[in-house]
Amino acid sequence: MIRFVSRILHAGLTSRSAILVGSCIVSQSLWATPPSAVDDSRTMASDSRLTINVLANDFDSDGDAIRLVSVGSPDNGSTTANADGSVRYIPNSGFIGSDTFTYVIEDDAEPATRSTATVTVTVVDSSVTPLADGDNDRKVAQAFESACGSLNSQTDDEISAGGSLLLARCEGLSQLGINNPELVAEALNKIAPEETSSQMRNSASSSRSQNSAVSQRQKLLQNGATGFSLNGVAWNGAASGGAAGEESSPWSRVGVFANIQREGGEYDKTGLESGYDYSGVVLTLGADYALRRDLFVGGAFGWTHTGVDYANQGGELDTDIYTFLGYASYFVGDFSFDVQMGYGATRFDSKRRIAYTDPTGDVDVTAVGDTSGDQFLFNTRAEWQWSRNALTLSPYVRLVYLNSNIDGYGENGAGGLNMTLSEQRIDQLTLAAGVQGTYAISRDWGVLIPSFQLSALSEIHSDRDAVTGRFSYDPDPNNRFDLQADSEESLFYQAGVGTTAVLPHGLSVFLEYQQIFGYEHLTAYQVQTGVRYEL
């Protein structure tokens, strides 16, 4: 642009002599060039949202600052211009294909100049559900994608802080499905809370341990042991024939016992449950009273602590169970009948580590949860004892009923991947049949009493509810998944060996080992050792 301006240099001159000077002012805009808006293209997952920094590759050759002025509307989605100059694109629900929109930028020149560019977005089907391994992971993947869809349908003002964290995980996993689909299955397995199933297994295992401890005491009563016993070994007098004998003092009818056990095992990873190692300690204290020579009643208190370490540094679970048991034993000749009934209070503290990598970076969070529950126990046993010389064999049958409940709870600490999990319940009936045997061997230094036990067990009835869960920050409270556990075992075995050495001066030492065989995916053992001294 060229503009001419006339100026009078000497006002006193006549018009004839006046000098007219023309000055030329040339505007800067004569050489100004508009900013360069460069077209963009992106690939994104369906039912997700994409934020594009459209200014990243735009420039102004004059060095002027540029800014986003407006964004056009695409045919198959919606756009929003953000305050930082980026653009958010959300495709219509279920849309797959190519979509475009335009945007306008301008510089800060006087007057400003503008340019327009086109953004092409390719929306692909990146559903992660088909990439999941196992039924549980697929159900979690379906709930995850549904939660992502619900969040994507909300405006920024409607999305909660937790929802934003979950949405970030949605975008990361969707991009992982596009770039590295072979890694999605592992990520989904980390997200799925399959570790929850180990809580009920720990609860059921503890009840068997407490039943076993009290059964040891009842076996001693059949053999005529009263007074104090430690880990199934009597500390003082024994009568014969399954009776306590006639005593002058009422306190002679009272017996107390203590049992200490160490146990551990391993559960292999399956298509439904996480693998883990566990170890625990079981303490049982009790007392009983002889109503008659052939009838005893008693009570026991038990504490079980179990620590679980999930495979591949997947977290841990600490379980404390407090059990109260009442029991009775009745003897008729070589036959004995035992019954136990009790209640247990449980406490669980869990840490579930979720670690994987997606295109947004490393994800490494720990979901922390705690809950409680209770259980009802019933155990009955019938046994027949056969003896010849130093050998004693005792075949038996046993029926064990367990009703266990674990309260629902919510996790925290895992950002958008926190879960809310429902209560758990199981009704289980186990039948066992087996034989126990001992043999007394006299030596110069004392008596050696090796023993063995062999039993076959069947979980003849098991009614276990699936665990129902949801993503805590999912805006749809009805979007849930359920987790199935491995089926119960129709037949497995338990074997045990041990020995007791009765030494001079009332000293005895013993060692016992038991192990479960034939239980698919589970290896479990129990060790007992101790010393007794007769006063």
Coordinates of C-alpha atoms in Angstrom, one line a residue:
M1 CA 0.0 0.0 0.0
I2 CA 1.4 3.5 -1.0
R3 CA 0.0 6.7 0.5
F4 CA 0.9 10.3 -0.7
V5 CA 0.8 13.2 1.8
S6 CA 1.1 16.9 0.9
R7 CA 2.8 19.2 3.4
I8 CA 3.4 23.1 3.3
L9 CA 6.9 23.8 4.3
H10 CA 6.7 27.6 4.6
A11 CA 3.3 29.0 5.5
G12 CA 4.3 32.6 4.8
L13 CA 4.9 32.1 1.1
T14 CA 2.2 33.0 -1.4
S15 CA 0.4 30.3 -3.2
R16 CA 2.5 31.2 -6.3
S17 CA 5.7 30.6 -4.5
A18 CA 4.6 27.9 -2.2
I19 CA 6.6 24.7 -2.4
L20 CA 4.6 21.5 -2.4
V21 CA 6.5 18.6 -1.2
G22 CA 5.1 15.1 -1.6
S23 CA 6.2 12.5 0.8
C24 CA 5.6 8.8 0.3
I25 CA 4.8 6.5 3.2
V26 CA 5.0 2.8 2.4
S27 CA 3.0 0.5 4.7
Q28 CA 4.8 -2.5 6.2
S29 CA 2.0 -4.8 5.0
L30 CA 3.2 -4.3 1.5
W31 CA 5.8 -7.0 2.2
A32 CA 3.9 -9.0 5.0
T33 CA 3.1 -12.7 4.3
P34 CA 0.3 -14.7 6.0
P35 CA 1.2 -17.5 8.5
S36 CA 1.6 -21.0 7.1
A37 CA -1.1 -23.4 8.4
V38 CA 0.1 -27.0 7.7
D39 CA -2.3 -29.8 7.3
D40 CA -2.3 -32.5 10.0
S41 CA -3.2 -36.2 10.1
R42 CA -3.8 -38.5 13.0
T43 CA -4.9 -42.1 13.7
M44 CA -7.0 -42.8 16.8
A45 CA -9.1 -45.5 18.4
S46 CA -12.8 -45.5 18.1
D47 CA -15.0 -44.4 21.0
S48 CA -12.1 -42.4 22.5
R49 CA -11.0 -38.8 22.3
L50 CA -7.9 -37.2 20.7
T51 CA -6.2 -33.9 21.6
I52 CA -4.1 -32.4 18.7
N53 CA -1.6 -29.6 19.0
V54 CA -2.4 -28.2 15.6
L55 CA 0.0 -25.3 16.0
A56 CA 3.0 -27.5 16.5
N57 CA 3.9 -27.6 12.8
D58 CA 2.5 -24.2 11.8
F59 CA 4.7 -21.1 11.4
D60 CA 5.0 -17.5 10.3
S61 CA 7.9 -16.6 8.1
D62 CA 7.9 -13.0 9.4
G63 CA 8.5 -14.3 12.9
D64 CA 5.1 -13.1 14.1
A65 CA 3.3 -15.0 16.9
I66 CA 0.4 -17.1 15.7
R67 CA -2.8 -18.2 17.4
L68 CA -5.8 -20.5 16.8
V69 CA -8.8 -18.5 15.8
S70 CA -11.5 -21.1 15.0
V71 CA -12.2 -24.7 14.4
G72 CA -14.6 -26.2 11.9
S73 CA -17.1 -29.0 12.6
P74 CA -16.4 -32.5 11.2
D75 CA -19.1 -34.7 9.7
N76 CA -18.6 -37.6 12.0
G77 CA -17.6 -36.1 15.4
S78 CA -17.2 -33.0 17.4
T79 CA -14.3 -30.6 18.0
T80 CA -13.4 -28.2 20.8
A81 CA -10.8 -25.5 20.8
N82 CA -8.8 -25.5 24.0
A83 CA -7.3 -22.5 25.7
D84 CA -3.7 -23.7 25.0
G85 CA -4.3 -23.7 21.2
S86 CA -4.9 -27.5 20.9
V87 CA -8.0 -29.1 19.5
R88 CA -9.9 -31.9 21.0
Y89 CA -11.7 -34.3 18.6
I90 CA -14.3 -36.8 19.6
P91 CA -15.7 -39.2 17.0
N92 CA -19.3 -40.2 17.1
S93 CA -20.0 -43.3 19.0
G94 CA -19.3 -46.4 16.9
F95 CA -17.8 -44.4 14.0
I96 CA -14.9 -46.0 12.1
G97 CA -13.4 -44.4 9.1
S98 CA -11.9 -41.1 8.0
D99 CA -13.1 -37.7 9.2
T100 CA -11.8 -34.1 8.5
F101 CA -12.2 -30.7 9.9
T102 CA -10.5 -27.3 9.3
Y103 CA -9.0 -24.7 11.6
V104 CA -8.0 -21.1 11.1
I105 CA -4.9 -19.4 12.5
E106 CA -3.8 -15.7 12.4
D107 CA -0.6 -13.8 13.2
D108 CA -0.3 -10.6 15.3
A109 CA 0.6 -8.3 12.5
E110 CA -1.3 -5.0 11.9
P111 CA -3.6 -5.8 10.3
A112 CA -3.6 -9.5 11.1
T113 CA -3.5 -12.1 8.4
R114 CA -5.0 -15.6 8.5
S115 CA -4.5 -19.1 7.0
T116 CA -6.6 -22.3 7.0
A117 CA -5.5 -25.9 7.3
T118 CA -7.2 -29.3 7.3
V119 CA -6.9 -32.1 9.8
T120 CA -7.6 -35.7 8.7
V121 CA -8.4 -38.2 11.5
T122 CA -8.5 -41.9 10.8
V123 CA -10.6 -43.7 13.3
V124 CA -9.8 -47.4 13.6
D125 CA -11.5 -50.2 15.5
S126 CA -9.1 -50.8 18.4
S127 CA -11.3 -52.8 20.7
V128 CA -9.1 -54.4 23.3
T129 CA -11.6 -57.1 24.3
P130 CA -10.6 -59.5 21.5
L131 CA -7.0 -59.2 22.6
A132 CA -7.6 -60.4 26.1
D133 CA -6.7 -63.8 27.4
G134 CA -9.1 -65.7 29.6
D135 CA -12.8 -65.2 30.4
N136 CA -12.2 -62.9 33.4
D137 CA -9.8 -60.6 31.5
R138 CA -12.3 -60.4 28.6
K139 CA -15.1 -59.4 31.0
V140 CA -12.9 -56.7 32.6
A141 CA -11.9 -55.5 29.1
Q142 CA -15.6 -55.1 28.1
A143 CA -16.4 -53.2 31.3
F144 CA -13.3 -51.0 30.7
E145 CA -14.3 -50.1 27.1
S146 CA -17.8 -49.4 28.3
A147 CA -16.5 -47.1 31.0
C148 CA -14.3 -45.3 28.4
G149 CA -17.3 -44.8 26.2
S150 CA -19.3 -43.3 29.0
L151 CA -16.5 -40.9 29.9
N152 CA -16.0 -39.9 26.3
S153 CA -19.7 -38.9 26.0
Q154 CA -19.3 -36.4 28.9
T155 CA -18.1 -32.9 28.7
D156 CA -15.0 -31.7 30.5
D157 CA -17.1 -30.1 33.2
E158 CA -19.0 -33.4 33.8
I159 CA -15.9 -35.6 34.2
S160 CA -14.7 -36.0 37.8
A161 CA -11.0 -35.9 38.8
G162 CA -11.0 -39.7 39.1
G163 CA -12.8 -40.0 35.8
S164 CA -10.0 -38.0 34.1
L165 CA -7.5 -40.4 35.5
L166 CA -9.5 -43.3 34.1
L167 CA -9.9 -41.6 30.8
A168 CA -6.1 -41.2 30.5
R169 CA -5.8 -45.0 31.0
C170 CA -8.5 -45.5 28.3
E171 CA -6.5 -43.4 25.8
G172 CA -3.2 -45.1 26.7
L173 CA -4.6 -48.7 26.3
S174 CA -6.5 -47.8 23.1
Q175 CA -3.2 -46.5 21.6
L176 CA -1.4 -49.6 22.8
G177 CA -4.0 -51.7 20.9
I178 CA -3.1 -49.8 17.7
N179 CA 0.6 -49.7 18.1
N180 CA 1.4 -52.9 20.0
P181 CA -1.6 -55.1 20.1
E182 CA 0.5 -58.1 21.3
L183 CA 1.1 -56.2 24.6
V184 CA -2.6 -55.6 25.4
A185 CA -3.3 -59.0 26.9
E186 CA -0.6 -58.6 29.6
A187 CA -1.8 -55.1 30.4
L188 CA -5.4 -56.3 30.8
N189 CA -4.3 -59.1 33.1
K190 CA -2.5 -56.6 35.3
I191 CA -5.7 -54.5 35.4
A192 CA -8.1 -57.4 36.2
P193 CA -8.4 -58.0 40.0
E194 CA -8.1 -61.8 39.7
E195 CA -6.1 -61.8 43.0
T196 CA -9.4 -61.4 44.8
S197 CA -10.1 -65.1 44.5
S198 CA -7.1 -65.9 46.8
Q199 CA -9.0 -64.3 49.7
M200 CA -11.6 -67.0 49.8
R201 CA -9.0 -69.7 49.4
N202 CA -7.1 -68.4 52.4
S203 CA -10.3 -68.3 54.4
A204 CA -11.2 -71.9 53.6
S205 CA -7.6 -73.1 54.2
S206 CA -7.5 -71.6 57.7
S207 CA -10.7 -73.4 58.7
R208 CA -9.1 -76.7 57.8
S209 CA -6.0 -75.9 59.8
Q210 CA -8.0 -75.1 62.9
N211 CA -10.2 -78.2 62.5
S212 CA -7.0 -80.3 62.2
A213 CA -5.5 -78.8 65.4
V214 CA -8.7 -79.6 67.5
S215 CA -8.9 -83.1 65.9
Q216 CA -5.4 -83.9 67.2
R217 CA -6.6 -83.1 70.7
Q218 CA -9.7 -85.2 70.3
K219 CA -7.5 -88.1 69.1
L220 CA -5.5 -87.9 72.3
L221 CA -8.7 -88.0 74.3
Q222 CA -9.7 -91.2 72.6
N223 CA -6.3 -92.6 73.6
G224 CA -6.9 -91.5 77.2
A225 CA -4.6 -88.5 77.4
T226 CA -5.7 -85.7 79.8
G227 CA -3.9 -82.7 81.2
F228 CA -1.8 -80.5 79.0
S229 CA -0.7 -81.4 75.4
L230 CA 1.4 -79.4 72.9
N231 CA 1.0 -80.1 69.2
G232 CA -0.9 -83.3 69.8
V233 CA 1.5 -84.7 72.4
A234 CA 0.3 -85.1 76.0
W235 CA 2.3 -83.6 78.8
N236 CA 1.0 -85.8 81.6
G237 CA -0.9 -88.9 82.6
A238 CA -2.9 -91.1 80.3
A239 CA -5.5 -93.8 81.2
S240 CA -6.4 -96.5 78.9
G241 CA -9.5 -97.6 77.1
G242 CA -10.6 -94.1 76.0
A243 CA -11.4 -92.9 79.5
A244 CA -9.9 -90.4 81.8
G245 CA -10.1 -92.6 84.9
E246 CA -11.5 -91.7 88.3
E247 CA -9.9 -88.7 89.9
S248 CA -10.6 -87.2 93.3
S249 CA -10.3 -83.6 92.3
P250 CA -12.7 -81.9 89.8
W251 CA -9.6 -80.2 88.2
S252 CA -8.4 -83.7 87.2
R253 CA -11.2 -83.7 84.6
V254 CA -9.9 -80.5 83.0
G255 CA -7.3 -80.6 80.2
V256 CA -5.7 -77.8 78.2
F257 CA -3.7 -77.9 75.0
A258 CA -1.8 -75.8 72.6
N259 CA -1.0 -76.4 68.9
I260 CA 1.5 -74.5 66.7
Q261 CA 1.8 -75.1 63.0
R262 CA 3.7 -73.7 60.1
E263 CA 2.3 -74.1 56.6
G264 CA 2.9 -72.9 53.1
G265 CA 2.2 -73.6 49.5
E266 CA 1.9 -72.4 45.9
Y267 CA -1.0 -71.8 43.6
D268 CA -0.2 -71.9 39.9
K269 CA -1.5 -69.1 37.6
T270 CA -4.6 -70.3 35.6
G271 CA -6.9 -68.7 33.1
L272 CA -9.1 -67.5 35.9
E273 CA -6.9 -66.8 38.9
S274 CA -3.5 -65.2 39.6
G275 CA -0.6 -67.4 40.8
Y276 CA 0.9 -66.9 44.2
D277 CA 3.0 -68.3 47.0
Y278 CA 1.8 -68.3 50.6
S279 CA 3.1 -69.1 54.1
G280 CA 1.4 -68.9 57.4
V281 CA 1.4 -69.7 61.1
V282 CA -1.5 -71.3 63.0
L283 CA -1.8 -71.1 66.8
T284 CA -4.6 -73.0 68.7
L285 CA -5.3 -72.9 72.5
G286 CA -8.0 -74.9 74.1
A287 CA -9.4 -76.6 77.2
D288 CA -11.8 -79.5 77.7
Y289 CA -13.7 -81.2 80.5
A290 CA -14.6 -84.8 81.1
L291 CA -18.3 -85.0 81.8
R292 CA -18.0 -88.8 82.0
R293 CA -15.4 -91.4 81.4
D294 CA -16.6 -91.6 77.7
L295 CA -17.8 -88.0 77.1
F296 CA -15.7 -84.8 76.8
V297 CA -16.6 -81.3 75.9
G298 CA -14.3 -78.4 75.2
G299 CA -13.6 -75.1 73.5
A300 CA -10.6 -73.6 71.6
F301 CA -9.4 -70.3 70.3
G302 CA -7.3 -70.1 67.1
W303 CA -5.4 -67.5 65.3
T304 CA -4.2 -67.9 61.7
H305 CA -1.9 -65.4 59.9
T306 CA -1.2 -66.0 56.3
G307 CA 1.0 -63.9 53.9
V308 CA 0.5 -64.2 50.1
D309 CA 2.9 -62.9 47.5
Y310 CA 1.4 -62.8 44.0
A311 CA 3.5 -63.9 41.1
N312 CA 5.6 -61.5 39.0
Q313 CA 5.7 -58.9 41.8
G314 CA 1.9 -58.5 41.5
G315 CA 1.4 -57.5 45.1
E316 CA 0.6 -59.1 48.4
L317 CA -2.2 -60.1 50.7
D318 CA -2.1 -60.4 54.6
T319 CA -4.9 -62.4 56.2
D320 CA -5.7 -62.7 60.0
I321 CA -8.4 -65.1 61.1
Y322 CA -9.6 -65.5 64.7
T323 CA -11.6 -68.7 65.3
F324 CA -13.7 -69.9 68.2
L325 CA -14.5 -73.6 68.3
G326 CA -16.6 -75.8 70.5
Y327 CA -16.1 -79.5 70.4
A328 CA -17.3 -82.8 71.9
S329 CA -16.0 -86.4 71.8
Y330 CA -17.8 -89.6 72.7
F331 CA -16.3 -93.1 72.9
V332 CA -17.9 -96.5 72.7
G333 CA -15.4 -99.3 72.9
D334 CA -13.1 -99.0 69.9
F335 CA -15.3 -96.5 68.2
S336 CA -15.2 -92.7 68.7
F337 CA -17.4 -89.9 67.5
D338 CA -16.2 -86.3 67.3
V339 CA -18.0 -83.1 66.5
Q340 CA -16.8 -79.5 66.1
M341 CA -18.7 -76.2 65.6
G342 CA -17.3 -72.7 65.4
Y343 CA -17.2 -69.2 64.2
G344 CA -14.4 -67.2 62.7
A345 CA -13.7 -63.5 62.1
T346 CA -11.5 -62.6 59.2
R347 CA -9.5 -59.6 58.2
F348 CA -7.8 -59.0 54.8
D349 CA -5.3 -56.3 53.7
S350 CA -4.4 -56.4 50.0
K351 CA -2.0 -54.6 47.7
R352 CA -2.5 -55.2 44.0
R353 CA 0.3 -53.9 41.8
I354 CA -0.6 -52.8 38.3
A355 CA 2.4 -52.3 36.1
Y356 CA 2.6 -52.0 32.3
T357 CA 3.7 -49.6 29.6
D358 CA 1.5 -47.9 27.0
P359 CA 2.2 -45.1 24.5
T360 CA 1.6 -42.4 27.2
G361 CA 4.4 -43.8 29.4
D362 CA 4.9 -46.3 32.3
V363 CA 1.9 -47.2 34.4
D364 CA 3.0 -48.4 37.9
V365 CA 0.4 -48.1 40.6
T366 CA -0.7 -50.1 43.6
A367 CA -4.4 -50.6 44.4
V368 CA -4.8 -50.9 48.2
G369 CA -7.8 -52.5 49.9
D370 CA -9.0 -53.8 53.2
T371 CA -12.1 -55.7 54.2
S372 CA -13.4 -58.2 56.8
G373 CA -15.7 -61.2 56.9
D374 CA -16.8 -64.2 58.9
Q375 CA -17.2 -67.9 58.7
F376 CA -19.2 -70.7 60.2
L377 CA -17.6 -74.1 60.7
F378 CA -19.0 -77.6 61.3
N379 CA -17.0 -80.8 61.4
T380 CA -18.0 -84.3 62.4
R381 CA -15.8 -87.5 62.4
A382 CA -16.3 -91.2 63.1
E383 CA -13.3 -93.5 63.8
W384 CA -12.6 -97.1 64.7
Q385 CA -9.4 -98.1 66.4
W386 CA -7.7 -101.5 65.8
S387 CA -4.6 -102.5 67.8
R388 CA -2.3 -105.5 67.7
N389 CA 0.9 -105.5 69.8
A390 CA 2.8 -102.2 69.0
L391 CA 0.7 -101.4 65.9
T392 CA -2.4 -99.2 66.0
L393 CA -4.5 -98.5 62.9
S394 CA -7.5 -96.1 62.9
P395 CA -9.7 -95.8 59.8
Y396 CA -12.0 -92.8 59.8
V397 CA -14.5 -90.8 57.9
R398 CA -15.0 -87.0 58.3
L399 CA -17.5 -84.5 57.0
V400 CA -16.6 -80.7 57.0
Y401 CA -19.0 -77.9 56.3
L402 CA -17.8 -74.3 55.7
N403 CA -19.9 -71.1 55.2
S404 CA -17.7 -68.1 54.6
N405 CA -18.5 -64.5 53.7
I406 CA -16.2 -61.6 52.8
D407 CA -17.5 -58.0 52.7
G408 CA -17.3 -55.9 49.6
Y409 CA -14.8 -53.1 49.5
G410 CA -13.3 -50.3 47.4
E411 CA -9.6 -49.8 46.4
N412 CA -7.6 -46.7 46.5
G413 CA -4.1 -45.6 45.4
A414 CA -4.4 -46.9 41.7
G415 CA -5.7 -43.7 40.2
G416 CA -8.2 -44.4 37.4
L417 CA -7.7 -48.2 37.8
N418 CA -9.2 -48.5 41.3
M419 CA -11.9 -51.1 41.6
T420 CA -15.0 -51.5 43.7
L421 CA -15.6 -55.2 44.5
S422 CA -18.7 -57.0 45.8
E423 CA -19.0 -59.3 48.7
Q424 CA -18.0 -63.0 48.4
R425 CA -19.7 -66.0 49.7
I426 CA -19.1 -69.8 49.7
D427 CA -20.9 -72.8 51.0
Q428 CA -18.7 -75.9 50.9
L429 CA -19.0 -79.5 52.0
T430 CA -16.0 -81.7 52.0
L431 CA -15.9 -85.5 52.6
A432 CA -12.8 -87.3 53.7
A433 CA -11.9 -90.9 54.4
G434 CA -8.6 -92.2 55.6
V435 CA -6.5 -94.1 58.0
Q436 CA -4.0 -93.2 60.7
G437 CA -1.3 -95.5 62.1
T438 CA 1.4 -95.7 64.8
Y439 CA 4.0 -98.2 65.7
A440 CA 5.9 -98.2 69.0
I441 CA 9.5 -99.3 68.8
S442 CA 11.4 -99.9 72.1
R443 CA 15.1 -98.9 72.2
D444 CA 17.8 -98.7 74.9
W445 CA 17.5 -94.9 75.0
G446 CA 13.7 -94.8 75.0
V447 CA 10.7 -95.4 72.6
L448 CA 10.5 -94.3 69.0
I449 CA 6.9 -94.0 67.6
P450 CA 6.7 -93.4 63.9
S451 CA 3.3 -92.5 62.5
F452 CA 1.5 -92.0 59.2
Q453 CA -1.7 -90.7 57.8
L454 CA -3.4 -91.1 54.4
S455 CA -6.7 -89.7 53.4
A456 CA -8.8 -89.1 50.3
L457 CA -10.9 -85.9 50.1
S458 CA -13.7 -84.7 47.9
E459 CA -15.3 -81.3 47.8
I460 CA -18.7 -82.9 47.2
H461 CA -20.6 -79.6 47.2
S462 CA -19.4 -76.0 46.6
D463 CA -21.7 -73.1 46.0
R464 CA -19.5 -70.0 45.4
D465 CA -20.7 -66.7 44.1
A466 CA -18.8 -64.9 41.4
V467 CA -17.0 -61.7 42.5
T468 CA -18.7 -58.7 40.9
G469 CA -16.7 -55.5 40.3
R470 CA -16.7 -52.2 38.6
F471 CA -14.2 -49.4 37.8
S472 CA -14.6 -47.0 40.7
Y473 CA -14.7 -43.9 38.5
D474 CA -17.0 -45.3 35.8
P475 CA -19.9 -42.8 35.6
D476 CA -22.2 -45.8 34.9
P477 CA -22.9 -47.6 38.2
N478 CA -24.5 -50.5 36.4
N479 CA -21.5 -51.3 34.2
R480 CA -20.1 -54.3 36.0
F481 CA -18.0 -57.4 35.4
D482 CA -17.9 -60.7 37.3
L483 CA -14.9 -62.9 38.1
Q484 CA -15.1 -66.7 38.2
A485 CA -12.8 -68.8 40.3
D486 CA -11.4 -72.2 39.4
S487 CA -13.7 -75.1 40.1
E488 CA -13.4 -77.1 43.3
E489 CA -11.7 -80.5 43.3
S490 CA -13.8 -83.7 43.2
L491 CA -10.9 -85.8 44.5
F492 CA -7.5 -85.1 46.1
Y493 CA -5.3 -86.6 48.8
Q494 CA -3.5 -85.7 51.9
A495 CA -0.6 -87.7 53.3
G496 CA 1.5 -87.2 56.4
V497 CA 4.4 -88.8 58.2
G498 CA 5.9 -88.1 61.6
T499 CA 7.8 -89.5 64.5
T500 CA 7.9 -89.0 68.3
A501 CA 11.0 -89.9 70.4
V502 CA 10.2 -90.6 74.0
L503 CA 13.5 -90.1 75.9
P504 CA 14.5 -90.7 79.6
H505 CA 13.4 -88.3 82.3
G506 CA 10.1 -87.5 80.7
L507 CA 11.5 -85.7 77.7
S508 CA 9.9 -86.2 74.2
V509 CA 10.6 -84.6 70.8
F510 CA 8.5 -84.9 67.7
L511 CA 8.3 -83.9 64.0
E512 CA 5.4 -84.2 61.6
Y513 CA 5.0 -83.3 57.9
Q514 CA 1.8 -83.3 55.8
Q515 CA 1.2 -82.5 52.2
I516 CA -1.7 -82.3 49.7
F517 CA -1.5 -84.2 46.4
G518 CA -3.7 -84.3 43.4
Y519 CA -5.3 -80.8 43.9
E520 CA -5.0 -79.2 40.5
H521 CA -2.8 -76.0 40.5
L522 CA -2.3 -76.2 44.3
T523 CA 0.7 -77.5 46.3
A524 CA 0.4 -77.2 50.1
Y525 CA 2.3 -78.5 53.0
Q526 CA 2.3 -78.3 56.8
V527 CA 5.1 -78.8 59.3
Q528 CA 4.9 -79.3 63.0
T529 CA 7.7 -79.8 65.5
G530 CA 8.0 -79.6 69.2
V531 CA 9.2 -80.8 72.6
R532 CA 7.3 -82.1 75.6
Y533 CA 8.4 -82.7 79.1
E534 CA 6.4 -84.7 81.6
L535 CA 6.4 -83.2 85.1

